[in-house]
Coordinates of C-alpha atoms and ligand atoms in Angstrom, one line a residue:
Chain A
M1 CA 27.9 14.4 -8.8
G2 CA 26.7 14.1 -5.1
F3 CA 23.2 13.6 -3.9
K4 CA 20.4 15.8 -3.6
K5 CA 19.6 16.4 -0.1
E6 CA 15.8 16.5 0.6
W7 CA 15.1 13.8 -1.8
E8 CA 17.9 11.7 -0.6
T9 CA 16.6 11.9 3.0
S10 CA 13.1 10.8 2.0
L11 CA 14.7 8.0 0.0
F12 CA 16.7 6.8 3.0
E13 CA 13.7 6.9 5.3
E14 CA 11.9 4.8 2.9
H15 CA 14.4 2.3 2.3
C16 CA 16.6 2.2 5.4
L17 CA 15.0 3.5 8.6
N18 CA 12.0 1.4 7.8
L19 CA 14.3 -1.4 7.1
F20 CA 16.0 -1.5 10.5
P21 CA 13.1 -3.1 12.4
K22 CA 13.1 -5.8 9.9
L23 CA 16.7 -6.7 10.5
S24 CA 18.2 -8.6 13.4
S25 CA 21.3 -6.5 13.4
D26 CA 22.1 -4.0 16.2
F27 CA 23.3 -1.2 13.9
I28 CA 22.7 0.2 10.4
G29 CA 24.5 3.1 8.8
L30 CA 24.7 4.8 5.4
A31 CA 27.7 6.8 4.3
L32 CA 27.4 8.9 1.1
Q33 CA 29.8 11.0 -0.8
N34 CA 29.1 14.7 -0.2
D35 CA 27.8 17.0 -2.7
D36 CA 30.9 19.2 -2.6
G37 CA 34.2 17.5 -2.7
P38 CA 35.5 14.0 -2.3
D39 CA 34.5 13.4 1.3
V40 CA 32.4 10.4 2.2
S41 CA 30.5 10.8 5.4
W42 CA 27.9 8.8 7.6
R43 CA 24.6 10.5 7.0
Y44 CA 22.2 8.2 8.5
A45 CA 22.1 5.6 11.2
A46 CA 19.8 3.6 13.4
G47 CA 20.5 1.5 16.4
N48 CA 23.5 3.9 17.1
Q49 CA 24.8 4.3 20.6
N50 CA 26.1 7.8 20.2
E51 CA 26.4 10.6 17.7
K52 CA 29.9 10.1 16.7
Y53 CA 29.2 8.7 13.3
K54 CA 27.9 12.2 12.2
R55 CA 31.4 13.6 12.6
I56 CA 33.2 10.8 10.9
S57 CA 34.6 11.2 7.3
V58 CA 35.3 7.8 5.8
R59 CA 39.0 7.6 4.9
Y60 CA 39.7 6.4 1.4
G61 CA 40.9 2.8 1.6
K62 CA 40.8 2.6 5.3
G63 CA 38.5 0.6 7.6
I64 CA 35.5 -1.4 6.4
A65 CA 33.7 1.6 4.7
G66 CA 36.8 3.0 3.2
K67 CA 37.8 -0.4 1.8
V68 CA 34.3 -0.8 0.3
I69 CA 34.7 2.6 -1.3
S70 CA 38.0 1.9 -2.8
T71 CA 37.4 -1.6 -4.0
G72 CA 33.7 -1.3 -4.9
R73 CA 33.1 -4.8 -3.3
P74 CA 31.2 -5.9 -0.2
M75 CA 33.2 -6.6 3.0
T76 CA 32.6 -8.7 6.2
I77 CA 34.3 -8.3 9.5
M78 CA 34.3 -11.2 12.0
D79 CA 35.0 -10.9 15.6
F80 CA 36.6 -7.4 15.5
P81 CA 39.4 -6.6 16.5
H82 CA 40.7 -10.1 15.8
H83 CA 41.5 -11.3 12.2
I84 CA 41.5 -7.8 10.6
T85 CA 44.1 -6.4 8.2
G86 CA 45.8 -3.3 9.5
R87 CA 45.3 -1.8 13.0
A88 CA 42.1 -1.7 14.9
L89 CA 42.5 2.0 14.8
E90 CA 41.8 2.0 11.1
Y91 CA 38.2 0.9 11.7
P92 CA 36.5 4.0 13.3
I93 CA 32.8 2.9 12.8
M94 CA 33.6 -0.4 14.5
L95 CA 35.2 1.5 17.4
A96 CA 32.7 4.3 17.6
E97 CA 29.7 1.9 17.7
N98 CA 31.3 -0.9 19.6
L99 CA 30.7 -3.4 16.8
R100 CA 32.3 -6.9 16.6
Y101 CA 30.7 -8.2 13.5
A102 CA 29.8 -6.2 10.3
F103 CA 28.8 -6.4 6.8
A104 CA 29.0 -3.5 4.3
V105 CA 28.1 -3.1 0.6
P106 CA 28.9 -0.3 -1.9
I107 CA 26.4 1.9 -3.6
H108 CA 27.5 2.5 -7.1
I109 CA 26.4 5.7 -8.9
N110 CA 27.7 6.1 -12.5
E111 CA 29.7 3.0 -12.1
M112 CA 31.6 4.5 -9.1
P113 CA 31.2 3.5 -5.5
K114 CA 29.7 6.6 -4.0
G115 CA 28.3 5.3 -0.8
V116 CA 28.3 2.4 1.8
F117 CA 25.5 0.5 3.5
L118 CA 26.7 -1.0 6.7
I119 CA 25.1 -3.2 9.3
G120 CA 26.7 -4.8 12.4
N121 CA 26.3 -6.6 15.7
R122 CA 27.8 -5.7 19.1
T123 CA 27.6 -9.2 20.5
E124 CA 29.1 -12.5 19.6
K125 CA 26.7 -12.8 16.7
P126 CA 27.8 -12.8 13.0
V127 CA 25.5 -10.7 10.8
A128 CA 22.5 -12.8 9.6
E129 CA 22.5 -14.0 6.0
M130 CA 19.0 -12.8 5.7
D131 CA 20.1 -9.2 6.8
K132 CA 22.9 -9.3 4.2
D133 CA 20.4 -10.0 1.6
I134 CA 18.1 -7.2 2.6
I135 CA 20.7 -4.7 2.5
Q136 CA 22.2 -5.9 -0.7
K137 CA 18.8 -5.5 -2.2
A138 CA 18.3 -2.0 -0.6
A139 CA 21.7 -1.0 -2.1
H140 CA 20.6 -2.0 -5.5
M141 CA 17.3 -0.3 -5.1
L142 CA 19.1 2.9 -4.0
E143 CA 21.4 2.6 -7.0
R144 CA 18.5 2.3 -9.4
E145 CA 16.7 5.3 -7.9
F146 CA 19.8 7.5 -7.7
G147 CA 20.7 6.4 -11.2
S148 CA 17.4 7.3 -12.7
S149 CA 17.2 10.7 -10.9
N150 CA 20.7 11.5 -12.0
K151 CA 19.6 11.0 -15.6
K152 CA 16.6 13.1 -15.0
S153 CA 18.6 16.0 -13.7
V154 CA 21.2 15.9 -16.6
Chain B
M1 CA 73.4 17.5 30.7
T2 CA 73.8 14.8 33.4
T3 CA 75.2 11.5 32.4
Q4 CA 72.6 8.9 31.4
P5 CA 72.9 5.2 32.0
E6 CA 74.0 3.4 28.9
N7 CA 70.7 1.8 28.1
Q8 CA 68.8 5.1 28.2
K9 CA 71.3 6.6 25.7
V10 CA 70.7 3.6 23.5
S11 CA 66.9 3.9 23.7
S12 CA 67.1 7.5 23.1
Y13 CA 69.2 6.8 19.9
I14 CA 66.9 4.2 18.6
I15 CA 63.9 6.6 19.2
Q16 CA 65.5 9.5 17.5
S17 CA 66.7 7.6 14.5
Q18 CA 63.3 6.1 14.0
E19 CA 61.7 9.5 14.4
Q20 CA 63.9 10.9 11.7
E21 CA 63.0 8.1 9.4
I22 CA 59.3 8.7 10.0
K23 CA 59.8 12.5 9.4
R24 CA 61.5 11.8 6.1
I25 CA 58.7 9.5 5.0
A26 CA 56.0 12.1 6.1
L27 CA 57.8 14.8 4.3
E28 CA 58.1 12.7 1.1
L29 CA 54.5 11.9 1.2
H30 CA 53.5 15.5 1.7
E31 CA 55.9 17.3 -0.5
G32 CA 56.9 14.7 -3.0
V33 CA 54.2 12.2 -3.8
G34 CA 51.4 14.6 -2.7
Q35 CA 52.7 17.4 -4.9
S36 CA 53.1 15.1 -8.1
L37 CA 49.6 13.7 -7.6
Y38 CA 48.2 17.2 -7.3
S39 CA 49.7 18.1 -10.7
L40 CA 48.2 14.9 -12.1
F41 CA 45.0 16.0 -10.6
T42 CA 44.9 19.4 -12.2
G43 CA 45.8 17.8 -15.5
L44 CA 43.0 15.3 -15.2
Q45 CA 40.5 18.2 -14.5
F46 CA 41.7 19.9 -17.5
I47 CA 41.2 16.9 -19.7
E48 CA 37.9 16.3 -18.2
K49 CA 36.7 19.8 -19.2
A50 CA 38.0 19.4 -22.7
V51 CA 36.4 16.1 -23.4
K52 CA 33.0 16.3 -25.0
E53 CA 31.9 12.7 -25.4
P54 CA 29.4 12.2 -22.2
E55 CA 30.5 8.6 -21.4
M56 CA 34.2 9.6 -21.5
K57 CA 33.6 12.8 -19.5
S58 CA 31.9 10.9 -16.8
Y59 CA 34.8 8.3 -16.8
M60 CA 37.4 11.2 -16.5
G61 CA 35.2 12.6 -13.7
N62 CA 35.4 9.3 -11.8
M63 CA 39.2 9.3 -12.3
T64 CA 39.4 12.8 -11.0
N65 CA 37.4 11.9 -8.0
I66 CA 39.7 9.0 -7.1
M67 CA 42.7 11.1 -7.5
E68 CA 41.3 13.8 -5.1
K69 CA 40.5 11.1 -2.5
T70 CA 43.9 9.6 -2.7
I71 CA 45.6 13.1 -2.4
Q72 CA 43.6 13.8 0.6
E73 CA 44.4 10.4 2.3
I74 CA 48.0 11.1 1.7
R75 CA 47.8 14.4 3.4
L76 CA 46.1 12.8 6.4
L77 CA 48.6 10.0 6.5
S78 CA 51.6 12.5 6.6
V79 CA 49.9 14.4 9.5
E80 CA 49.5 11.2 11.5
L81 CA 53.1 10.2 10.8
H82 CA 54.7 13.5 11.6
P83 CA 52.8 16.8 11.3
P84 CA 54.7 19.2 9.0
T85 CA 53.9 21.9 11.5
L86 CA 55.7 20.2 14.4
T87 CA 59.2 21.3 13.3
T88 CA 58.3 24.7 12.1
L89 CA 55.6 25.9 14.4
G90 CA 55.8 23.7 17.5
I91 CA 53.8 21.4 19.6
V92 CA 50.5 23.4 20.0
P93 CA 49.8 23.9 16.3
A94 CA 50.9 20.3 15.5
V95 CA 48.5 19.0 18.2
K96 CA 45.7 21.2 16.8
S97 CA 46.3 20.0 13.3
Y98 CA 46.4 16.5 14.4
L99 CA 43.1 17.0 16.4
K100 CA 41.3 18.1 13.3
L101 CA 42.1 14.8 11.6
Y102 CA 41.4 12.9 14.9
T103 CA 37.8 14.4 15.1
S104 CA 37.0 13.7 11.5
T105 CA 38.5 10.1 11.7
Y106 CA 37.0 9.0 15.1
G107 CA 34.1 11.4 15.6
I108 CA 35.5 12.4 19.0
E109 CA 35.3 16.2 19.7
V110 CA 38.3 17.4 21.5
T111 CA 38.5 20.9 23.2
V112 CA 41.9 22.6 23.4
D113 CA 42.7 25.0 26.2
H114 CA 45.9 27.0 26.3
C115 CA 47.2 29.4 28.9
G116 CA 50.6 31.2 29.4
D117 CA 53.1 32.0 26.6
E118 CA 54.4 29.3 24.3
V119 CA 58.1 28.9 24.5
P120 CA 60.1 27.3 21.7
L121 CA 61.3 23.7 22.3
T122 CA 63.9 21.5 20.8
E123 CA 62.7 19.1 18.0
R124 CA 63.4 16.2 20.2
E125 CA 61.1 17.6 22.9
N126 CA 58.4 18.6 20.4
I127 CA 58.4 15.0 19.0
A128 CA 58.3 13.4 22.3
L129 CA 55.4 15.6 23.5
F130 CA 53.6 15.0 20.3
R131 CA 53.8 11.2 20.4
V132 CA 52.7 11.1 24.1
C133 CA 49.6 13.2 23.2
Q134 CA 48.9 11.1 20.1
E135 CA 49.2 7.9 22.1
A136 CA 46.8 9.2 24.8
L137 CA 44.3 10.3 22.2
V138 CA 44.5 7.1 20.3
N139 CA 43.9 5.1 23.5
I140 CA 40.7 7.3 23.9
A141 CA 39.5 6.5 20.5
R142 CA 40.2 2.8 21.0
Y143 CA 39.2 2.2 24.6
A144 CA 37.4 4.9 26.3
D145 CA 34.1 4.8 24.5
T146 CA 33.3 8.5 24.8
S147 CA 32.3 11.2 22.4
S148 CA 34.6 13.9 23.7
A149 CA 37.9 14.7 25.3
S150 CA 40.1 17.7 26.2
V151 CA 43.7 18.8 25.9
I152 CA 45.0 21.5 28.2
F153 CA 48.5 23.2 27.8
I154 CA 49.8 25.3 30.6
W155 CA 52.9 27.2 30.0
D156 CA 54.5 28.4 33.3
K157 CA 57.7 30.3 33.7
D158 CA 59.7 27.1 34.2
L159 CA 57.3 24.3 33.4
L160 CA 55.1 23.1 30.6
S161 CA 52.2 20.9 31.6
I162 CA 49.9 19.1 29.2
T163 CA 46.7 17.2 30.4
I164 CA 44.8 14.9 28.2
K165 CA 41.5 14.0 29.7
D166 CA 38.5 11.9 28.9
S167 CA 35.4 11.0 30.9
G168 CA 35.0 7.7 29.3
K169 CA 35.2 4.1 30.7
G170 CA 38.4 4.4 32.7
F171 CA 40.6 1.5 33.6
D172 CA 42.8 -0.1 36.3
V173 CA 46.1 1.5 35.6
E174 CA 48.2 -1.3 37.1
A175 CA 46.3 -3.9 35.0
G176 CA 46.5 -1.7 31.9
M177 CA 50.3 -1.3 32.2
E178 CA 50.7 -5.1 32.4
K179 CA 48.6 -5.7 29.3
S180 CA 50.6 -3.8 26.9
C181 CA 53.5 -1.3 26.6
G182 CA 52.0 1.9 25.2
L183 CA 51.4 3.7 28.6
A184 CA 55.0 2.5 29.8
A185 CA 56.4 3.9 26.4
M186 CA 54.8 7.3 27.2
K187 CA 56.4 7.5 30.6
E188 CA 59.7 6.4 29.2
R189 CA 59.6 8.9 26.3
M190 CA 59.1 11.7 28.8
K191 CA 61.8 10.5 31.2
L192 CA 64.2 10.6 28.2
I193 CA 63.7 14.3 27.6
G194 CA 63.9 15.1 31.4
G195 CA 60.1 15.2 32.0
K196 CA 57.4 13.2 33.5
C197 CA 54.3 11.5 32.6
S198 CA 51.5 10.4 35.2
I199 CA 48.5 8.4 34.4
A200 CA 45.3 8.6 36.6
S201 CA 42.2 6.5 35.9
N202 CA 39.3 5.0 37.6
T203 CA 36.9 2.5 36.1
G204 CA 33.7 4.4 35.2
E205 CA 35.2 7.8 35.8
G206 CA 37.6 8.4 32.9
T207 CA 41.2 9.0 32.5
A208 CA 43.7 11.9 32.8
I209 CA 47.3 11.9 31.4
E210 CA 49.5 14.6 32.8
V211 CA 52.8 15.4 31.1
L212 CA 55.3 17.7 32.7
L213 CA 58.4 19.2 31.0
P214 CA 60.7 21.5 32.9
L215 CA 61.6 24.5 30.6
Ligands
LIG301 N1 41.8 6.3 27.9 C1 41.6 5.0 28.1 N2 40.3 4.7 28.6 C2 40.1 3.3 28.9 N3 41.1 2.4 28.9 C3 42.3 2.7 28.5 C4 42.6 4.1 28.2 N4 44.0 4.1 27.8 C5 44.4 2.8 28.0 N5 43.4 2.0 28.5 C6 43.7 0.6 28.8 O1 45.0 0.3 29.1 C7 45.5 -0.7 28.3 C8 46.9 -0.5 28.0 O2 47.1 0.7 27.1 P1 48.3 0.9 26.2 O3 49.5 0.6 27.1 O4 48.3 2.1 25.5 O5 48.3 -0.4 25.2 P2 47.6 -0.6 23.8 O6 47.0 0.6 23.3 O7 48.7 -1.2 23.0 O8 46.5 -1.6 24.1 C9 44.6 -0.8 27.3 O9 44.6 -2.2 26.8 C10 43.3 -0.4 27.8 O10 42.6 -1.4 28.4
LIG302 MG1 48.0 2.4 23.3

């Protein structure tokens, strides 16, 4: 119930890497559930400061990505590490990429949140409404394409 | 044992009773809740296989998936609270199992070096050492802005030394100690078990925490 690797890569490049230059955000990342097992990990990023995201497994219910996966709803973070629920340590992607503002949306496959699209800023600058709109749309696009390919492969 | 000042005895007592409580919760999560959820998980898998109707099957699949994630998070939580190996196998295996979780949580790679022969320690010593390592590592994840760190255990005839090092941001130790109490608590914990903890850091050069415990 995961994602086909090659096909997924080309999809991401199409929808996301090309997307990054159109955003005013500093960082964009996509986390997806692995093919084998329940782990959700960061697969792709642009604007990253280091490679830490590649080793991070999103913990269920923890941090911005973990909460988006467990609730299936978008989430915004303003002025991290202030005004967050729980400890700053529960927000690994914010720490790893030195983000202060972030916005994340779920990607639903078969009615289950199986991935997260996240954008963020490192400076005192909330995520632009236009950027939020763009990744919402990109997430829906991915949902449609993953959905239709899943049906094909059944 | 030499007589400790009264307030040291009290802090020691407070720490120990809290640690016992944390251990109890960790064990309950791992053995109790974790085990029950695992039974439910295998039950769900069984039903999922038996169900024929595609929509219901996919629904069961999703539930099994949520259960699996929950079980995994409970395991990780219990290792963070008090690794089950700390009491049974000692400080080195406990730190190693914590580091696995640490790397997959924060993306920071940590090398572990080990020399000399490991000596069994008391539970109190194991817990104090583990907490100090944990605090040092957590500080690295939170403040050092680095992708790697190292932990070195050296077991001498009559002295154990543990060094936790990063080559990240570094900080002014005096100012850091004034900001919060985590570093001071590391020192205090080591003092209470008859050891020592020294903190060396320079802005731009990284940080080294050295812990010494006479054996
Ligand atoms: N490994 C480290 N790298 C950079 N800065 C650090 C590190 N460890 C601690 N610091 C600095 O020292 C301060 C105090 O640390 P600590 O006493 O553990 O408090 P806390 O973790 O509660 O902020 C931190 O706020 C941080 O500025
Ligand atoms: Mg601290």
